[in-house]
Tab-separated table of C-alpha atoms in Angstrom:
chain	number	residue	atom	x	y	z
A	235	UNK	CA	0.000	0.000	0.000
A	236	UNK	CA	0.986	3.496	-0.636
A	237	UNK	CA	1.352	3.753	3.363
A	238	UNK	CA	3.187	1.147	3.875
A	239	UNK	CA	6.373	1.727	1.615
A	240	UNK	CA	9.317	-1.016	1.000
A	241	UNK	CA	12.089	0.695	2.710
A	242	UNK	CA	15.222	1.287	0.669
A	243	UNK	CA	17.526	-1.976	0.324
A	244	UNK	CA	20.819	-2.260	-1.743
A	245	UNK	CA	20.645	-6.468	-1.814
A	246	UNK	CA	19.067	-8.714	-3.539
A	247	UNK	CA	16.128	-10.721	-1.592
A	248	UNK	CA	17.791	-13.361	0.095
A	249	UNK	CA	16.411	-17.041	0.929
A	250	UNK	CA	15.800	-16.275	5.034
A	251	UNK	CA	13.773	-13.212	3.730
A	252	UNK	CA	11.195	-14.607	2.046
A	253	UNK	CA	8.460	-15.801	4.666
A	254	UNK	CA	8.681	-12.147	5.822
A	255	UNK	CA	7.977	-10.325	1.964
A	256	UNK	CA	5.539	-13.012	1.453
A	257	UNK	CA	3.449	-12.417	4.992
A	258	UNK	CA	3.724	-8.564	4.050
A	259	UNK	CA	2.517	-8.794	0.451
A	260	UNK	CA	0.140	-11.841	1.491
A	261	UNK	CA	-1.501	-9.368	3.786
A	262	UNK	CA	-1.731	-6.703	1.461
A	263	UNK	CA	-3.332	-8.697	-1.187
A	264	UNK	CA	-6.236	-9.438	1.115
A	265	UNK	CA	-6.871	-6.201	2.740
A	266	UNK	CA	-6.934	-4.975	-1.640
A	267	UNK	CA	-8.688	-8.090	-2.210
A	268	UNK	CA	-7.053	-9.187	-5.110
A	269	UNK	CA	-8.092	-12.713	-5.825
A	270	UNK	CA	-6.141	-13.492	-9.192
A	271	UNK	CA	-2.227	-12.632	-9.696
A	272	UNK	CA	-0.060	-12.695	-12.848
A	273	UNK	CA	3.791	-12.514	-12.055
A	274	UNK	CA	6.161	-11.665	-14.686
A	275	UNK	CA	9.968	-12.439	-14.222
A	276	UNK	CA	12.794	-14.028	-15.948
A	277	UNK	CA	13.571	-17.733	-15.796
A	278	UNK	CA	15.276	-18.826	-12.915
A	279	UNK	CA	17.468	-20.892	-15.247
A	280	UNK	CA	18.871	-17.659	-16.778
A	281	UNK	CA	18.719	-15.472	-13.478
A	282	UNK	CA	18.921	-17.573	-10.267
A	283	UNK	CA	18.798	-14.188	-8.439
A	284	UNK	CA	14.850	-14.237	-8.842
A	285	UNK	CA	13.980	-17.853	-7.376
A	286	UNK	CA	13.405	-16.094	-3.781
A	287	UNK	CA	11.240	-13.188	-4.934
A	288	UNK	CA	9.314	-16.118	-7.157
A	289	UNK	CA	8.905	-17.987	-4.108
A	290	UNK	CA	7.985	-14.893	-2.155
A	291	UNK	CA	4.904	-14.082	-4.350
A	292	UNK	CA	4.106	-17.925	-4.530
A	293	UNK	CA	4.135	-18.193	-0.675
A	294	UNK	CA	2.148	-14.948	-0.807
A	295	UNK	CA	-0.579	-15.650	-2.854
A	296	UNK	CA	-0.714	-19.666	-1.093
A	297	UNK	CA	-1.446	-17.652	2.186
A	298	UNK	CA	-3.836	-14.486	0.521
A	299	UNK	CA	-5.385	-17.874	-1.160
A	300	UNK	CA	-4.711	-15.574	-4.590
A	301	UNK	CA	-4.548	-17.650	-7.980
A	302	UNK	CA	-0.963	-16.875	-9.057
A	303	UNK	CA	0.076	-17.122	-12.646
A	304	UNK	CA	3.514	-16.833	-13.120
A	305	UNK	CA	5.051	-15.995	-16.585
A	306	UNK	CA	8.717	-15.778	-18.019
A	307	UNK	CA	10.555	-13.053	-19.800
């Protein structure tokens, strides 16, 4: 929400982050009441980097019970 800013950060989302994005964004999703997500990111074969914020959104939308389809670049 446009309250509730994503402070600055100069590092990549790392694996012992995730649970935490994924609560935050989870809970934002419901309070918006979004019921259907489509997540757009490069293939974790060509970019490891973006497996954790992948599995952030999936872990997100399992607990916002949000469809999630994901789609890569």
């Amino acid at each position: 929400m446009s309250d509730d800013p994503i402070p600055y950060y100069d590092h990549l989302l790392q694996p012992d982050e995730v649970d935490a994005l994924a609560r935050r964004v989870a809970d934002q999703m419901t309070v918006r009441g979004i019921t259907d997500l489509r997540f757009y990111m490069r293939s974790v074969e060509d970019d490891p980097d973006v497996r954790p914020y992948r599995d952030a959104m999936e872990e997100a939308c399992r607990l916002a019970e949000v469809k999630m389809g994901a789609r890569t670049l």
